mmCIF file of C-alpha atoms in Angstrom:
data_model
loop_
_atom_site.group_PDB
_atom_site.id
_atom_site.type_symbol
_atom_site.label_atom_id
_atom_site.label_comp_id
_atom_site.label_asym_id
_atom_site.label_seq_id
_atom_site.Cartn_x
_atom_site.Cartn_y
_atom_site.Cartn_z
ATOM 1 C CA UNK A 1 21.719 -4.124 -25.427
ATOM 2 C CA UNK A 2 21.162 -1.292 -22.940
ATOM 3 C CA UNK A 3 24.118 0.430 -21.186
ATOM 4 C CA UNK A 4 24.167 -1.247 -17.819
ATOM 5 C CA UNK A 5 24.447 1.511 -15.088
ATOM 6 C CA UNK A 6 26.480 0.468 -12.067
ATOM 7 C CA UNK A 7 25.164 1.931 -8.924
ATOM 8 C CA UNK A 8 26.889 2.754 -5.810
ATOM 9 C CA UNK A 9 26.841 0.472 -2.325
ATOM 10 C CA UNK A 10 24.812 3.312 -0.763
ATOM 11 C CA UNK A 11 22.033 3.806 -3.774
ATOM 12 C CA UNK A 12 21.456 -0.318 -3.313
ATOM 13 C CA UNK A 13 20.570 -0.393 -0.041
ATOM 14 C CA UNK A 14 17.945 1.907 -0.270
ATOM 15 C CA UNK A 15 16.034 -0.470 -3.079
ATOM 16 C CA UNK A 16 13.824 -2.471 -0.234
ATOM 17 C CA UNK A 17 9.984 -2.948 -0.065
ATOM 18 C CA UNK A 18 10.462 -2.045 3.661
ATOM 19 C CA UNK A 19 10.678 1.837 2.409
ATOM 20 C CA UNK A 20 12.808 3.287 4.606
ATOM 21 C CA UNK A 21 12.192 6.767 3.182
ATOM 22 C CA UNK A 22 9.345 8.757 5.643
ATOM 23 C CA UNK A 23 7.681 11.502 3.577
ATOM 24 C CA UNK A 24 5.756 10.164 0.749
ATOM 25 C CA UNK A 25 4.556 12.583 -2.436
ATOM 26 C CA UNK A 26 0.807 12.672 -0.900
ATOM 27 C CA UNK A 27 -0.047 14.773 -4.262
ATOM 28 C CA UNK A 28 0.651 12.077 -6.674
ATOM 29 C CA UNK A 29 -0.782 9.609 -4.367
ATOM 30 C CA UNK A 30 -3.813 11.097 -4.157
ATOM 31 C CA UNK A 31 -4.141 11.645 -7.594
ATOM 32 C CA UNK A 32 -6.124 8.378 -7.918
ATOM 33 C CA UNK A 33 -7.816 8.739 -4.435
ATOM 34 C CA UNK A 34 -10.699 7.185 -5.705
ATOM 35 C CA UNK A 35 -9.916 4.527 -6.723
ATOM 36 C CA UNK A 36 -7.371 4.023 -4.065
ATOM 37 C CA UNK A 37 -10.607 4.666 -1.606
ATOM 38 C CA UNK A 38 -13.081 1.689 -3.234
ATOM 39 C CA UNK A 39 -11.365 -1.015 -1.810
ATOM 40 C CA UNK A 40 -11.273 0.189 1.661
ATOM 41 C CA UNK A 41 -14.981 1.174 1.885
ATOM 42 C CA UNK A 42 -15.181 -2.579 0.357
ATOM 43 C CA UNK A 43 -13.816 -3.985 3.472
ATOM 44 C CA UNK A 44 -15.007 -1.129 5.630
ATOM 45 C CA UNK A 45 -18.513 -2.833 4.462
ATOM 46 C CA UNK A 46 -17.416 -6.222 5.663
ATOM 47 C CA UNK A 47 -16.387 -4.873 9.530
ATOM 48 C CA UNK A 48 -19.023 -6.387 11.945
ATOM 49 C CA UNK A 49 -20.068 -4.876 15.521
ATOM 50 C CA UNK A 50 -17.024 -3.890 17.491
ATOM 51 C CA UNK A 51 -16.537 -4.507 21.234
ATOM 52 C CA UNK A 52 -15.733 -1.197 23.356
ATOM 53 C CA UNK A 53 -12.335 0.615 22.575
ATOM 54 C CA UNK A 54 -10.446 2.664 20.130
ATOM 55 C CA UNK A 55 -10.185 2.445 16.383
ATOM 56 C CA UNK A 56 -6.833 2.236 14.873
ATOM 57 C CA UNK A 57 -6.097 3.844 10.898
ATOM 58 C CA UNK A 58 -3.159 1.881 11.149
ATOM 59 C CA UNK A 59 -1.262 3.509 8.265
ATOM 60 C CA UNK A 60 -3.601 6.247 7.433
ATOM 61 C CA UNK A 61 -1.980 8.064 5.322
ATOM 62 C CA UNK A 62 -3.491 11.632 4.350
ATOM 63 C CA UNK A 63 -6.804 10.196 6.038
ATOM 64 C CA UNK A 64 -8.647 8.968 3.027
ATOM 65 C CA UNK A 65 -10.907 6.463 5.250
ATOM 66 C CA UNK A 66 -11.033 9.202 8.059
ATOM 67 C CA UNK A 67 -14.612 10.420 7.512
ATOM 68 C CA UNK A 68 -16.008 6.941 6.536
ATOM 69 C CA UNK A 69 -14.198 5.434 9.671
ATOM 70 C CA UNK A 70 -15.782 8.741 12.031
ATOM 71 C CA UNK A 71 -19.201 8.328 10.551
ATOM 72 C CA UNK A 72 -19.749 4.650 11.226
ATOM 73 C CA UNK A 73 -17.830 4.198 14.724
ATOM 74 C CA UNK A 74 -17.104 7.811 16.408
ATOM 75 C CA UNK A 75 -18.939 8.163 19.787
ATOM 76 C CA UNK A 76 -18.484 9.246 23.183
ATOM 77 C CA UNK A 77 -16.797 5.975 24.092
ATOM 78 C CA UNK A 78 -13.800 5.157 21.727
ATOM 79 C CA UNK A 79 -11.241 7.834 19.678
ATOM 80 C CA UNK A 80 -10.616 7.200 16.714
ATOM 81 C CA UNK A 81 -6.938 6.848 15.953
ATOM 82 C CA UNK A 82 -4.730 7.508 12.651
ATOM 83 C CA UNK A 83 -0.681 5.967 13.111
ATOM 84 C CA UNK A 84 1.620 6.937 10.222
ATOM 85 C CA UNK A 85 4.927 7.773 9.890
ATOM 86 C CA UNK A 86 4.844 10.127 7.327
ATOM 87 C CA UNK A 87 4.895 13.781 8.174
ATOM 88 C CA UNK A 88 2.944 14.958 5.140
ATOM 89 C CA UNK A 89 1.015 12.559 4.917
ATOM 90 C CA UNK A 90 -0.641 13.804 8.798
ATOM 91 C CA UNK A 91 -0.303 16.734 8.189
ATOM 92 C CA UNK A 92 -3.207 16.545 5.505
ATOM 93 C CA UNK A 93 -4.644 13.421 8.036
ATOM 94 C CA UNK A 94 -4.490 16.368 10.621
ATOM 95 C CA UNK A 95 -6.333 19.165 8.852
ATOM 96 C CA UNK A 96 -9.043 16.874 8.938
ATOM 97 C CA UNK A 97 -10.023 17.431 12.299
ATOM 98 C CA UNK A 98 -11.815 13.807 12.021
ATOM 99 C CA UNK A 99 -9.145 11.894 14.180
ATOM 100 C CA UNK A 100 -9.085 12.646 18.038
ATOM 101 C CA UNK A 101 -5.486 11.604 17.929
ATOM 102 C CA UNK A 102 -2.886 11.069 15.541
ATOM 103 C CA UNK A 103 0.442 9.421 16.135
ATOM 104 C CA UNK A 104 3.299 9.797 14.426
ATOM 105 C CA UNK A 105 4.703 6.412 14.779
ATOM 106 C CA UNK A 106 6.432 3.426 12.236
ATOM 107 C CA UNK A 107 3.805 0.931 11.361
ATOM 108 C CA UNK A 108 6.157 -2.179 12.332
ATOM 109 C CA UNK A 109 6.780 -1.008 15.707
ATOM 110 C CA UNK A 110 3.452 0.744 16.492
ATOM 111 C CA UNK A 111 1.953 -0.948 19.942
ATOM 112 C CA UNK A 112 -1.388 1.043 21.478
ATOM 113 C CA UNK A 113 -1.761 1.392 25.231
ATOM 114 C CA UNK A 114 -4.557 -0.675 25.988
ATOM 115 C CA UNK A 115 -6.439 -3.313 23.861
ATOM 116 C CA UNK A 116 -8.676 -1.910 20.582
ATOM 117 C CA UNK A 117 -11.709 -2.766 19.213
ATOM 118 C CA UNK A 118 -10.294 -2.056 15.793
ATOM 119 C CA UNK A 119 -7.266 -2.194 13.672
ATOM 120 C CA UNK A 120 -8.052 -1.032 10.066
ATOM 121 C CA UNK A 121 -5.182 -0.960 7.544
ATOM 122 C CA UNK A 122 -5.780 -0.315 4.210
ATOM 123 C CA UNK A 123 -2.954 -0.837 1.780
ATOM 124 C CA UNK A 124 -0.181 -0.286 4.222
ATOM 125 C CA UNK A 125 0.776 -3.632 5.422
ATOM 126 C CA UNK A 126 2.196 -4.803 2.354
ATOM 127 C CA UNK A 127 5.302 -2.594 2.768
ATOM 128 C CA UNK A 128 5.911 -5.136 5.588
ATOM 129 C CA UNK A 129 7.667 -7.754 6.124
ATOM 130 C CA UNK A 130 7.170 -11.395 7.750
ATOM 131 C CA UNK A 131 3.655 -11.728 7.644
ATOM 132 C CA UNK A 132 4.119 -14.784 10.179
ATOM 133 C CA UNK A 133 5.214 -12.736 12.910
ATOM 134 C CA UNK A 134 3.231 -9.373 12.148
ATOM 135 C CA UNK A 135 -0.443 -10.573 11.987
ATOM 136 C CA UNK A 136 -0.518 -12.355 15.467
ATOM 137 C CA UNK A 137 1.419 -9.514 16.995
ATOM 138 C CA UNK A 138 -1.305 -7.154 15.589
ATOM 139 C CA UNK A 139 -4.472 -9.979 16.675
ATOM 140 C CA UNK A 140 -2.470 -9.701 20.061
ATOM 141 C CA UNK A 141 -3.522 -5.963 20.631
ATOM 142 C CA UNK A 142 -7.570 -6.572 20.207
ATOM 143 C CA UNK A 143 -9.684 -6.453 23.189
ATOM 144 C CA UNK A 144 -11.924 -10.185 23.272
ATOM 145 C CA UNK A 145 -14.670 -9.886 19.809
ATOM 146 C CA UNK A 146 -12.152 -7.296 18.458
ATOM 147 C CA UNK A 147 -11.872 -6.976 14.850
ATOM 148 C CA UNK A 148 -8.423 -6.701 12.271
ATOM 149 C CA UNK A 149 -9.441 -5.142 8.706
ATOM 150 C CA UNK A 150 -6.728 -5.378 6.056
ATOM 151 C CA UNK A 151 -6.864 -4.864 2.753
ATOM 152 C CA UNK A 152 -3.010 -5.153 0.706
ATOM 153 C CA UNK A 153 -2.657 -5.026 -2.742
ATOM 154 C CA UNK A 154 -1.640 -8.399 -4.599
ATOM 155 C CA UNK A 155 0.020 -7.112 -7.961
ATOM 156 C CA UNK A 156 3.766 -8.308 -7.519
ATOM 157 C CA UNK A 157 2.945 -10.510 -10.685
ATOM 158 C CA UNK A 158 1.313 -8.218 -12.662
ATOM 159 C CA UNK A 159 2.827 -6.568 -16.022
ATOM 160 C CA UNK A 160 3.013 -3.164 -14.313
ATOM 161 C CA UNK A 161 5.519 -4.655 -11.028
ATOM 162 C CA UNK A 162 6.967 -7.119 -13.087
ATOM 163 C CA UNK A 163 8.212 -4.549 -15.432
ATOM 164 C CA UNK A 164 9.452 -2.554 -12.778
ATOM 165 C CA UNK A 165 11.515 -5.358 -11.460
ATOM 166 C CA UNK A 166 12.926 -6.248 -14.696
ATOM 167 C CA UNK A 167 13.727 -3.128 -15.705
ATOM 168 C CA UNK A 168 16.031 -1.934 -12.929
ATOM 169 C CA UNK A 169 17.772 -5.030 -13.484
ATOM 170 C CA UNK A 170 18.591 -4.432 -17.045
ATOM 171 C CA UNK A 171 19.912 -0.303 -16.488
ATOM 172 C CA UNK A 172 21.493 -0.585 -13.283
ATOM 173 C CA UNK A 173 22.086 -4.094 -12.547
ATOM 174 C CA UNK A 174 19.143 -4.100 -9.113
ATOM 175 C CA UNK A 175 18.315 -7.760 -9.012
ATOM 176 C CA UNK A 176 14.449 -8.657 -8.375
ATOM 177 C CA UNK A 177 15.898 -10.308 -5.303
ATOM 178 C CA UNK A 178 17.004 -7.080 -4.025
ATOM 179 C CA UNK A 179 13.698 -4.985 -5.501
ATOM 180 C CA UNK A 180 11.652 -6.835 -3.030
ATOM 181 C CA UNK A 181 9.822 -10.851 -2.549
ATOM 182 C CA UNK A 182 6.399 -11.276 -2.630
ATOM 183 C CA UNK A 183 4.868 -8.878 -0.153
ATOM 184 C CA UNK A 184 1.856 -10.865 0.158
ATOM 185 C CA UNK A 185 1.369 -14.211 0.011
ATOM 186 C CA UNK A 186 -1.729 -16.168 -1.645
ATOM 187 C CA UNK A 187 -4.742 -16.080 0.347
ATOM 188 C CA UNK A 188 -4.112 -19.748 1.896
ATOM 189 C CA UNK A 189 -1.241 -19.069 3.355
ATOM 190 C CA UNK A 190 -3.094 -15.565 5.089
ATOM 191 C CA UNK A 191 -5.584 -17.902 6.310
ATOM 192 C CA UNK A 192 -3.343 -20.228 7.817
ATOM 193 C CA UNK A 193 -1.809 -17.834 9.405
ATOM 194 C CA UNK A 194 -4.475 -16.485 10.823
ATOM 195 C CA UNK A 195 -7.230 -18.587 11.724
ATOM 196 C CA UNK A 196 -5.562 -19.840 14.780
ATOM 197 C CA UNK A 197 -6.295 -16.682 16.268
ATOM 198 C CA UNK A 198 -9.954 -16.039 15.545
ATOM 199 C CA UNK A 199 -12.603 -16.386 12.991
ATOM 200 C CA UNK A 200 -11.435 -15.378 9.300
ATOM 201 C CA UNK A 201 -12.718 -13.934 6.506
ATOM 202 C CA UNK A 202 -10.774 -13.248 3.151
ATOM 203 C CA UNK A 203 -11.256 -13.015 -0.435
ATOM 204 C CA UNK A 204 -9.821 -11.230 -3.520
ATOM 205 C CA UNK A 205 -11.244 -8.545 -5.644
ATOM 206 C CA UNK A 206 -9.664 -7.598 -9.073
ATOM 207 C CA UNK A 207 -10.454 -4.212 -9.731
ATOM 208 C CA UNK A 208 -10.782 -2.938 -13.489
ATOM 209 C CA UNK A 209 -9.791 0.379 -13.145
ATOM 210 C CA UNK A 210 -9.914 3.315 -15.777
ATOM 211 C CA UNK A 211 -6.953 5.301 -15.406
ATOM 212 C CA UNK A 212 -7.124 8.447 -17.515
ATOM 213 C CA UNK A 213 -4.440 10.160 -19.729
ATOM 214 C CA UNK A 214 -1.453 11.738 -17.751
ATOM 215 C CA UNK A 215 -1.431 15.467 -18.749
ATOM 216 C CA UNK A 216 2.170 15.545 -18.820
ATOM 217 C CA UNK A 217 2.059 12.207 -21.751
ATOM 218 C CA UNK A 218 3.381 9.956 -19.481
ATOM 219 C CA UNK A 219 1.863 6.769 -19.858
ATOM 220 C CA UNK A 220 -0.895 6.574 -16.832
ATOM 221 C CA UNK A 221 -0.030 2.995 -15.074
ATOM 222 C CA UNK A 222 3.743 4.939 -14.478
ATOM 223 C CA UNK A 223 1.279 7.534 -12.758
ATOM 224 C CA UNK A 224 -0.230 5.038 -11.064
ATOM 225 C CA UNK A 225 2.715 3.357 -9.540
ATOM 226 C CA UNK A 226 5.156 6.052 -9.510
ATOM 227 C CA UNK A 227 4.025 6.931 -5.510
ATOM 228 C CA UNK A 228 3.533 3.447 -4.838
ATOM 229 C CA UNK A 229 5.367 0.520 -6.322
ATOM 230 C CA UNK A 230 7.976 1.896 -8.298
ATOM 231 C CA UNK A 231 9.047 4.402 -5.287
ATOM 232 C CA UNK A 232 11.464 2.092 -3.855
ATOM 233 C CA UNK A 233 13.137 1.636 -7.374
ATOM 234 C CA UNK A 234 13.342 5.893 -8.641
ATOM 235 C CA UNK A 235 14.093 6.678 -4.633
ATOM 236 C CA UNK A 236 17.241 5.221 -4.888
ATOM 237 C CA UNK A 237 18.706 6.917 -7.939
ATOM 238 C CA UNK A 238 19.352 10.479 -9.112
ATOM 239 C CA UNK A 239 17.983 12.600 -11.438
ATOM 240 C CA UNK A 240 19.634 11.434 -14.255
ATOM 241 C CA UNK A 241 18.871 7.661 -13.553
ATOM 242 C CA UNK A 242 14.912 8.013 -12.520
ATOM 243 C CA UNK A 243 14.188 9.446 -16.013
ATOM 244 C CA UNK A 244 16.276 6.616 -17.846
ATOM 245 C CA UNK A 245 14.210 4.541 -15.697
ATOM 246 C CA UNK A 246 10.803 6.376 -16.654
ATOM 247 C CA UNK A 247 11.631 6.277 -20.172
ATOM 248 C CA UNK A 248 12.385 2.729 -20.841
ATOM 249 C CA UNK A 249 8.837 2.116 -18.261
ATOM 250 C CA UNK A 250 6.844 3.900 -20.217
ATOM 251 C CA UNK A 251 7.804 2.335 -23.565
ATOM 252 C CA UNK A 252 7.772 -1.123 -21.484
ATOM 253 C CA UNK A 253 3.691 -0.096 -20.347
ATOM 254 C CA UNK A 254 2.796 0.978 -23.552
ATOM 255 C CA UNK A 255 2.743 -2.984 -24.999
ATOM 256 C CA UNK A 256 1.410 -4.522 -21.694
ATOM 257 C CA UNK A 257 -1.611 -1.745 -21.431
ATOM 258 C CA UNK A 258 -2.697 0.172 -24.873
ATOM 259 C CA UNK A 259 -4.159 3.870 -24.928
ATOM 260 C CA UNK A 260 -7.549 4.083 -25.597
ATOM 261 C CA UNK A 261 -8.732 6.322 -27.732
ATOM 262 C CA UNK A 262 -8.967 8.992 -25.110
ATOM 263 C CA UNK A 263 -5.344 8.161 -23.926
ATOM 264 C CA UNK A 264 -6.740 6.560 -20.729
ATOM 265 C CA UNK A 265 -5.838 2.867 -19.919
ATOM 266 C CA UNK A 266 -7.758 -0.082 -18.551
ATOM 267 C CA UNK A 267 -5.446 -1.797 -15.509
ATOM 268 C CA UNK A 268 -6.607 -4.764 -13.394
ATOM 269 C CA UNK A 269 -5.457 -4.465 -10.166
ATOM 270 C CA UNK A 270 -5.930 -7.486 -7.582
ATOM 271 C CA UNK A 271 -6.102 -7.306 -3.621
ATOM 272 C CA UNK A 272 -6.323 -9.233 -0.964
ATOM 273 C CA UNK A 273 -8.690 -8.199 1.730
ATOM 274 C CA UNK A 274 -8.631 -10.232 5.554
ATOM 275 C CA UNK A 275 -11.371 -9.793 8.244
ATOM 276 C CA UNK A 276 -10.652 -11.404 11.534
ATOM 277 C CA UNK A 277 -12.532 -11.433 14.332
ATOM 278 C CA UNK A 278 -10.662 -11.935 17.681
ATOM 279 C CA UNK A 279 -12.356 -14.875 20.149
#
Protein backbone atom coordinates (compact mmCIF):
# COMPACT_ATOMS: atom_id res chain seq x y z
CA UNK A 1 0.00 0.00 0.00
CA UNK A 2 1.24 3.49 -0.83
CA UNK A 3 2.52 5.55 2.07
CA UNK A 4 0.13 8.40 2.83
CA UNK A 5 1.60 11.91 2.88
CA UNK A 6 -0.19 14.52 4.96
CA UNK A 7 -0.45 17.94 3.35
CA UNK A 8 -0.52 21.22 5.19
CA UNK A 9 -3.73 23.26 5.44
CA UNK A 10 -2.37 25.78 2.93
CA UNK A 11 -1.64 23.01 0.41
CA UNK A 12 -5.15 21.59 0.75
CA UNK A 13 -6.71 25.01 0.29
CA UNK A 14 -4.92 25.44 -3.04
CA UNK A 15 -6.40 22.32 -4.64
CA UNK A 16 -9.49 23.72 -6.36
CA UNK A 17 -10.83 23.83 -9.87
CA UNK A 18 -11.20 27.60 -9.67
CA UNK A 19 -7.45 27.85 -9.93
CA UNK A 20 -6.04 30.58 -7.69
CA UNK A 21 -2.83 31.03 -9.66
CA UNK A 22 -2.80 33.58 -12.45
CA UNK A 23 0.33 32.55 -14.33
CA UNK A 24 -0.14 29.53 -16.56
CA UNK A 25 2.65 27.50 -18.11
CA UNK A 26 2.01 28.83 -21.60
CA UNK A 27 4.75 26.71 -23.16
CA UNK A 28 3.35 23.40 -21.92
CA UNK A 29 -0.21 24.41 -22.76
CA UNK A 30 0.72 25.49 -26.30
CA UNK A 31 2.57 22.23 -27.01
CA UNK A 32 -0.81 20.83 -28.08
CA UNK A 33 -1.96 24.05 -29.75
CA UNK A 34 -3.26 22.34 -32.89
CA UNK A 35 -5.37 19.83 -30.95
CA UNK A 36 -6.72 22.53 -28.64
CA UNK A 37 -7.48 24.84 -31.57
CA UNK A 38 -9.67 22.46 -33.53
CA UNK A 39 -12.67 22.61 -31.13
CA UNK A 40 -12.43 26.41 -31.16
CA UNK A 41 -12.63 26.46 -34.94
CA UNK A 42 -15.54 24.01 -34.89
CA UNK A 43 -17.31 26.38 -32.52
CA UNK A 44 -16.46 29.46 -34.57
CA UNK A 45 -17.90 27.84 -37.70
CA UNK A 46 -21.33 27.75 -36.02
CA UNK A 47 -21.42 31.43 -34.95
CA UNK A 48 -24.15 33.22 -36.96
CA UNK A 49 -24.08 36.77 -38.30
CA UNK A 50 -23.63 39.33 -35.55
CA UNK A 51 -25.24 42.66 -34.76
CA UNK A 52 -23.14 45.78 -34.22
CA UNK A 53 -20.85 45.65 -31.20
CA UNK A 54 -17.53 44.38 -29.97
CA UNK A 55 -16.26 40.80 -30.01
CA UNK A 56 -14.90 39.42 -26.74
CA UNK A 57 -12.43 36.55 -26.59
CA UNK A 58 -13.16 35.59 -22.98
CA UNK A 59 -10.29 33.62 -21.48
CA UNK A 60 -8.20 34.36 -24.56
CA UNK A 61 -5.01 32.84 -23.15
CA UNK A 62 -2.11 33.26 -25.56
CA UNK A 63 -4.45 34.25 -28.38
CA UNK A 64 -4.84 30.89 -30.10
CA UNK A 65 -8.12 31.93 -31.73
CA UNK A 66 -7.23 35.60 -32.30
CA UNK A 67 -6.32 35.26 -35.98
CA UNK A 68 -9.54 33.42 -36.80
CA UNK A 69 -11.73 35.80 -34.80
CA UNK A 70 -9.96 38.75 -36.43
CA UNK A 71 -10.34 37.27 -39.91
CA UNK A 72 -14.04 36.62 -39.42
CA UNK A 73 -15.18 39.72 -37.56
CA UNK A 74 -12.58 42.50 -37.89
CA UNK A 75 -14.02 45.83 -39.04
CA UNK A 76 -13.71 49.54 -38.39
CA UNK A 77 -16.97 49.42 -36.45
CA UNK A 78 -16.10 46.78 -33.85
CA UNK A 79 -13.20 45.93 -31.56
CA UNK A 80 -11.73 42.52 -30.88
CA UNK A 81 -10.98 42.40 -27.16
CA UNK A 82 -9.00 39.65 -25.40
CA UNK A 83 -9.68 39.04 -21.73
CA UNK A 84 -7.55 36.91 -19.40
CA UNK A 85 -5.75 37.18 -16.06
CA UNK A 86 -2.58 35.23 -16.87
CA UNK A 87 0.19 37.74 -17.49
CA UNK A 88 2.34 35.14 -19.25
CA UNK A 89 -0.48 34.25 -21.63
CA UNK A 90 -1.40 37.88 -22.26
CA UNK A 91 2.17 38.75 -23.22
CA UNK A 92 1.94 36.20 -26.01
CA UNK A 93 -1.52 37.40 -27.03
CA UNK A 94 -0.42 41.04 -27.13
CA UNK A 95 2.56 40.19 -29.34
CA UNK A 96 0.19 38.96 -32.06
CA UNK A 97 -1.04 42.53 -32.69
CA UNK A 98 -4.48 41.19 -33.59
CA UNK A 99 -6.51 42.39 -30.62
CA UNK A 100 -7.71 45.97 -30.58
CA UNK A 101 -7.51 45.81 -26.81
CA UNK A 102 -6.32 43.38 -24.14
CA UNK A 103 -7.94 43.44 -20.70
CA UNK A 104 -6.17 41.84 -17.76
CA UNK A 105 -9.12 40.61 -15.72
CA UNK A 106 -10.52 37.60 -13.89
CA UNK A 107 -13.15 36.18 -16.23
CA UNK A 108 -15.28 35.29 -13.21
CA UNK A 109 -15.88 38.99 -12.56
CA UNK A 110 -15.26 40.67 -15.91
CA UNK A 111 -18.01 42.84 -17.39
CA UNK A 112 -17.99 45.06 -20.51
CA UNK A 113 -18.68 48.78 -20.49
CA UNK A 114 -21.49 48.34 -23.03
CA UNK A 115 -23.44 45.42 -24.55
CA UNK A 116 -21.35 43.33 -26.93
CA UNK A 117 -22.07 41.41 -30.13
CA UNK A 118 -20.19 38.21 -29.28
CA UNK A 119 -18.77 36.56 -26.19
CA UNK A 120 -16.54 33.76 -27.47
CA UNK A 121 -15.07 31.48 -24.81
CA UNK A 122 -12.96 28.46 -25.70
CA UNK A 123 -12.01 26.03 -22.90
CA UNK A 124 -12.25 28.57 -20.07
CA UNK A 125 -15.65 28.60 -18.38
CA UNK A 126 -15.31 25.06 -17.00
CA UNK A 127 -12.86 26.54 -14.48
CA UNK A 128 -15.68 28.61 -12.98
CA UNK A 129 -18.40 27.33 -10.63
CA UNK A 130 -22.14 28.06 -10.49
CA UNK A 131 -23.03 27.94 -14.18
CA UNK A 132 -26.67 28.53 -13.23
CA UNK A 133 -25.67 32.08 -12.38
CA UNK A 134 -22.70 32.52 -14.72
CA UNK A 135 -24.41 31.89 -18.05
CA UNK A 136 -27.40 34.20 -17.45
CA UNK A 137 -24.98 36.90 -16.28
CA UNK A 138 -22.91 36.60 -19.45
CA UNK A 139 -26.02 36.53 -21.65
CA UNK A 140 -27.17 39.78 -20.03
CA UNK A 141 -24.03 41.45 -21.45
CA UNK A 142 -25.08 40.75 -25.05
CA UNK A 143 -26.79 43.27 -27.28
CA UNK A 144 -30.10 42.27 -28.91
CA UNK A 145 -29.28 39.53 -31.39
CA UNK A 146 -25.87 39.08 -29.78
CA UNK A 147 -24.28 35.65 -29.47
CA UNK A 148 -22.52 33.69 -26.75
CA UNK A 149 -20.37 30.85 -28.10
CA UNK A 150 -18.82 28.50 -25.55
CA UNK A 151 -16.71 25.35 -25.66
CA UNK A 152 -15.87 23.45 -22.47
CA UNK A 153 -14.14 20.11 -21.88
CA UNK A 154 -16.41 17.46 -20.36
CA UNK A 155 -13.76 14.90 -19.52
CA UNK A 156 -14.26 14.70 -15.76
CA UNK A 157 -15.23 11.01 -15.73
CA UNK A 158 -12.58 9.85 -18.21
CA UNK A 159 -9.61 7.81 -16.90
CA UNK A 160 -7.24 10.75 -17.56
CA UNK A 161 -9.10 12.84 -14.99
CA UNK A 162 -10.35 10.15 -12.60
CA UNK A 163 -6.77 8.98 -12.06
CA UNK A 164 -5.67 12.48 -11.08
CA UNK A 165 -8.23 12.50 -8.29
CA UNK A 166 -7.73 8.93 -7.09
CA UNK A 167 -3.93 9.19 -6.99
CA UNK A 168 -4.08 12.52 -5.18
CA UNK A 169 -6.36 10.88 -2.62
CA UNK A 170 -4.23 7.76 -2.22
CA UNK A 171 -0.90 9.55 -1.90
CA UNK A 172 -1.80 12.81 -0.19
CA UNK A 173 -5.22 12.28 1.43
CA UNK A 174 -6.80 14.75 -0.96
CA UNK A 175 -10.41 13.62 -1.18
CA UNK A 176 -12.08 13.90 -4.59
CA UNK A 177 -14.48 16.48 -3.18
CA UNK A 178 -11.55 18.76 -2.35
CA UNK A 179 -10.24 18.53 -5.91
CA UNK A 180 -13.52 19.70 -7.39
CA UNK A 181 -16.93 18.50 -8.47
CA UNK A 182 -17.78 17.93 -12.14
CA UNK A 183 -17.34 21.42 -13.60
CA UNK A 184 -19.54 20.84 -16.67
CA UNK A 185 -23.02 19.33 -16.42
CA UNK A 186 -24.77 17.16 -18.98
CA UNK A 187 -26.03 19.03 -22.06
CA UNK A 188 -29.65 18.94 -20.88
CA UNK A 189 -28.72 20.84 -17.72
CA UNK A 190 -26.95 23.63 -19.62
CA UNK A 191 -29.80 23.74 -22.15
CA UNK A 192 -32.33 24.31 -19.37
CA UNK A 193 -30.18 27.10 -17.93
CA UNK A 194 -29.83 28.88 -21.25
CA UNK A 195 -33.12 28.21 -23.05
CA UNK A 196 -34.96 31.08 -21.29
CA UNK A 197 -32.23 33.47 -22.44
CA UNK A 198 -32.55 33.03 -26.22
CA UNK A 199 -32.16 30.54 -29.06
CA UNK A 200 -29.91 27.69 -27.96
CA UNK A 201 -27.92 25.11 -29.88
CA UNK A 202 -25.92 22.62 -27.81
CA UNK A 203 -23.90 19.59 -28.81
CA UNK A 204 -20.99 17.39 -27.81
CA UNK A 205 -18.08 15.95 -29.78
CA UNK A 206 -15.56 13.34 -28.68
CA UNK A 207 -12.25 13.94 -30.43
CA UNK A 208 -9.97 10.95 -30.90
CA UNK A 209 -6.65 12.73 -30.46
CA UNK A 210 -3.29 11.16 -31.25
CA UNK A 211 -0.80 12.45 -28.70
CA UNK A 212 2.86 12.13 -29.75
CA UNK A 213 5.54 10.49 -27.66
CA UNK A 214 7.01 12.81 -25.04
CA UNK A 215 10.74 13.44 -25.61
CA UNK A 216 11.40 13.10 -21.87
CA UNK A 217 9.59 9.76 -21.61
CA UNK A 218 6.49 10.95 -19.72
CA UNK A 219 3.21 9.37 -20.71
CA UNK A 220 1.68 11.54 -23.48
CA UNK A 221 -1.60 11.97 -21.60
CA UNK A 222 0.29 13.27 -18.57
CA UNK A 223 1.99 15.81 -20.83
CA UNK A 224 -1.41 16.90 -22.15
CA UNK A 225 -3.13 17.21 -18.76
CA UNK A 226 -0.19 18.63 -16.79
CA UNK A 227 -1.03 22.26 -17.63
CA UNK A 228 -4.80 21.83 -17.33
CA UNK A 229 -6.63 19.11 -15.37
CA UNK A 230 -3.63 18.11 -13.23
CA UNK A 231 -2.52 21.65 -12.53
CA UNK A 232 -4.66 22.31 -9.43
CA UNK A 233 -3.10 19.24 -7.82
CA UNK A 234 0.57 19.65 -8.69
CA UNK A 235 0.51 23.40 -8.02
CA UNK A 236 -0.41 22.54 -4.41
CA UNK A 237 2.51 20.14 -3.97
CA UNK A 238 6.19 20.67 -3.31
CA UNK A 239 8.70 19.40 -5.94
CA UNK A 240 9.25 16.01 -4.29
CA UNK A 241 5.50 15.44 -3.90
CA UNK A 242 4.93 16.52 -7.50
CA UNK A 243 7.50 14.02 -8.75
CA UNK A 244 5.89 11.25 -6.73
CA UNK A 245 2.43 12.17 -7.99
CA UNK A 246 3.46 12.12 -11.65
CA UNK A 247 5.37 8.86 -11.30
CA UNK A 248 2.21 7.17 -10.03
CA UNK A 249 0.06 8.94 -12.62
CA UNK A 250 2.34 7.84 -15.48
CA UNK A 251 2.18 4.21 -14.33
CA UNK A 252 -1.61 4.23 -14.14
CA UNK A 253 -1.93 5.90 -17.54
CA UNK A 254 0.05 3.08 -19.17
CA UNK A 255 -2.88 0.73 -18.53
CA UNK A 256 -5.62 3.22 -19.35
CA UNK A 257 -4.02 4.55 -22.54
CA UNK A 258 -1.52 2.02 -23.94
CA UNK A 259 1.29 3.41 -26.04
CA UNK A 260 1.46 2.57 -29.72
CA UNK A 261 4.60 1.32 -31.46
CA UNK A 262 5.81 4.89 -32.08
CA UNK A 263 5.22 5.91 -28.45
CA UNK A 264 2.07 7.88 -29.20
CA UNK A 265 -1.37 7.20 -27.70
CA UNK A 266 -4.93 7.66 -28.87
CA UNK A 267 -6.71 9.90 -26.39
CA UNK A 268 -10.51 10.30 -26.65
CA UNK A 269 -11.53 13.72 -25.35
CA UNK A 270 -15.11 14.96 -25.01
CA UNK A 271 -16.07 18.61 -25.41
CA UNK A 272 -19.38 20.41 -25.00
CA UNK A 273 -20.45 23.30 -27.26
CA UNK A 274 -23.08 25.98 -26.83
CA UNK A 275 -24.36 28.71 -29.16
CA UNK A 276 -26.83 31.14 -27.57
CA UNK A 277 -28.39 33.90 -29.66
CA UNK A 278 -30.09 36.50 -27.50
CA UNK A 279 -33.65 37.35 -28.51
